[in-house]
């Protein structure tokens, strides 16, 4: 099971991919019905839309967030700032 690691408003949270992308929300997120949804085929905009719905905030809350899709299927969302 893939995890979505979110750093948002000073907090860190791990959300299962399935909880962030439930089938009943596909259309609202911009995913066509019948599509197999896995971490490798969702777009950054779909991830942002899913997060906005999950947190019940406006889409602009995640417009500046950096989204990293990891080879292991996990997704990391964090502030778009350099490390090191």
CSV table of C-alpha atoms in Angstrom, one decimal:
chain,number,residue,atom,x,y,z
A,1,UNK,CA,0.0,0.0,0.0
A,2,UNK,CA,1.4,3.4,-1.0
A,3,UNK,CA,1.6,6.3,1.4
A,4,UNK,CA,1.2,10.0,0.7
A,5,UNK,CA,3.5,11.9,3.1
A,6,UNK,CA,2.2,15.5,3.5
A,7,UNK,CA,3.9,18.4,5.2
A,8,UNK,CA,1.2,21.1,5.5
A,9,UNK,CA,0.6,23.9,7.9
A,10,UNK,CA,3.6,22.9,10.1
A,11,UNK,CA,2.4,19.3,10.5
A,12,UNK,CA,3.4,16.0,9.0
A,13,UNK,CA,0.9,13.4,8.1
A,14,UNK,CA,0.9,10.1,6.3
A,15,UNK,CA,-2.3,9.3,4.3
A,16,UNK,CA,-2.8,6.0,2.5
A,17,UNK,CA,-3.1,6.5,-1.2
A,18,UNK,CA,-6.5,4.8,-1.2
A,19,UNK,CA,-7.8,7.3,1.5
A,20,UNK,CA,-6.7,10.3,-0.6
A,21,UNK,CA,-8.1,8.8,-3.8
A,22,UNK,CA,-11.4,7.1,-3.0
A,23,UNK,CA,-13.3,6.0,-6.1
A,24,UNK,CA,-16.3,8.1,-5.3
A,25,UNK,CA,-14.2,11.3,-5.6
A,26,UNK,CA,-12.5,10.4,-8.9
A,27,UNK,CA,-14.7,12.7,-11.1
A,28,UNK,CA,-14.3,15.7,-8.7
A,29,UNK,CA,-10.5,15.2,-8.8
A,30,UNK,CA,-10.5,15.0,-12.6
A,31,UNK,CA,-10.2,11.2,-13.1
A,32,UNK,CA,-12.3,9.5,-15.6
A,33,UNK,CA,-14.6,6.7,-14.3
A,34,UNK,CA,-13.2,3.3,-14.8
A,35,UNK,CA,-9.6,4.5,-14.7
A,36,UNK,CA,-7.1,2.4,-12.7
A,37,UNK,CA,-5.7,4.9,-10.3
A,38,UNK,CA,-2.2,4.3,-9.0
A,39,UNK,CA,0.6,6.6,-7.8
A,40,UNK,CA,2.4,6.5,-11.1
A,41,UNK,CA,-0.5,7.7,-13.2
A,42,UNK,CA,-2.0,10.5,-11.2
A,43,UNK,CA,-1.0,14.0,-12.2
A,44,UNK,CA,0.3,16.7,-9.9
A,45,UNK,CA,-2.9,18.7,-10.4
A,46,UNK,CA,-5.0,15.6,-9.5
A,47,UNK,CA,-2.8,15.2,-6.3
A,48,UNK,CA,-3.4,18.9,-5.4
A,49,UNK,CA,-7.2,18.5,-6.0
A,50,UNK,CA,-7.3,15.4,-3.9
A,51,UNK,CA,-5.4,17.1,-1.1
A,52,UNK,CA,-7.7,20.2,-1.2
A,53,UNK,CA,-10.7,18.0,-0.9
A,54,UNK,CA,-9.1,15.9,1.9
A,55,UNK,CA,-8.3,18.9,4.0
A,56,UNK,CA,-11.5,20.8,2.8
A,57,UNK,CA,-9.5,23.9,1.7
A,58,UNK,CA,-9.2,25.8,-1.5
A,59,UNK,CA,-7.0,24.4,-4.3
A,60,UNK,CA,-4.7,27.3,-4.1
A,61,UNK,CA,-3.5,26.0,-0.7
A,62,UNK,CA,-1.3,23.5,-2.5
A,63,UNK,CA,-0.3,25.5,-5.6
A,64,UNK,CA,3.2,26.1,-4.3
A,65,UNK,CA,3.8,22.7,-2.8
A,66,UNK,CA,6.5,20.4,-4.3
A,67,UNK,CA,5.3,17.0,-5.2
A,68,UNK,CA,7.7,14.1,-5.4
A,69,UNK,CA,6.7,10.7,-6.8
A,70,UNK,CA,9.0,8.1,-5.3
A,71,UNK,CA,10.0,4.9,-7.2
A,72,UNK,CA,8.5,2.8,-4.3
A,73,UNK,CA,5.0,4.3,-5.0
A,74,UNK,CA,5.0,6.8,-2.2
A,75,UNK,CA,4.3,10.4,-2.8
A,76,UNK,CA,5.8,13.3,-0.8
A,77,UNK,CA,4.2,16.8,-0.7
A,78,UNK,CA,6.2,19.6,1.0
A,79,UNK,CA,6.9,23.3,0.8
A,80,UNK,CA,8.9,24.1,-2.4
A,81,UNK,CA,12.1,25.0,-0.6
A,82,UNK,CA,15.7,23.8,-1.2
A,83,UNK,CA,17.3,21.5,1.3
A,84,UNK,CA,20.9,21.7,2.4
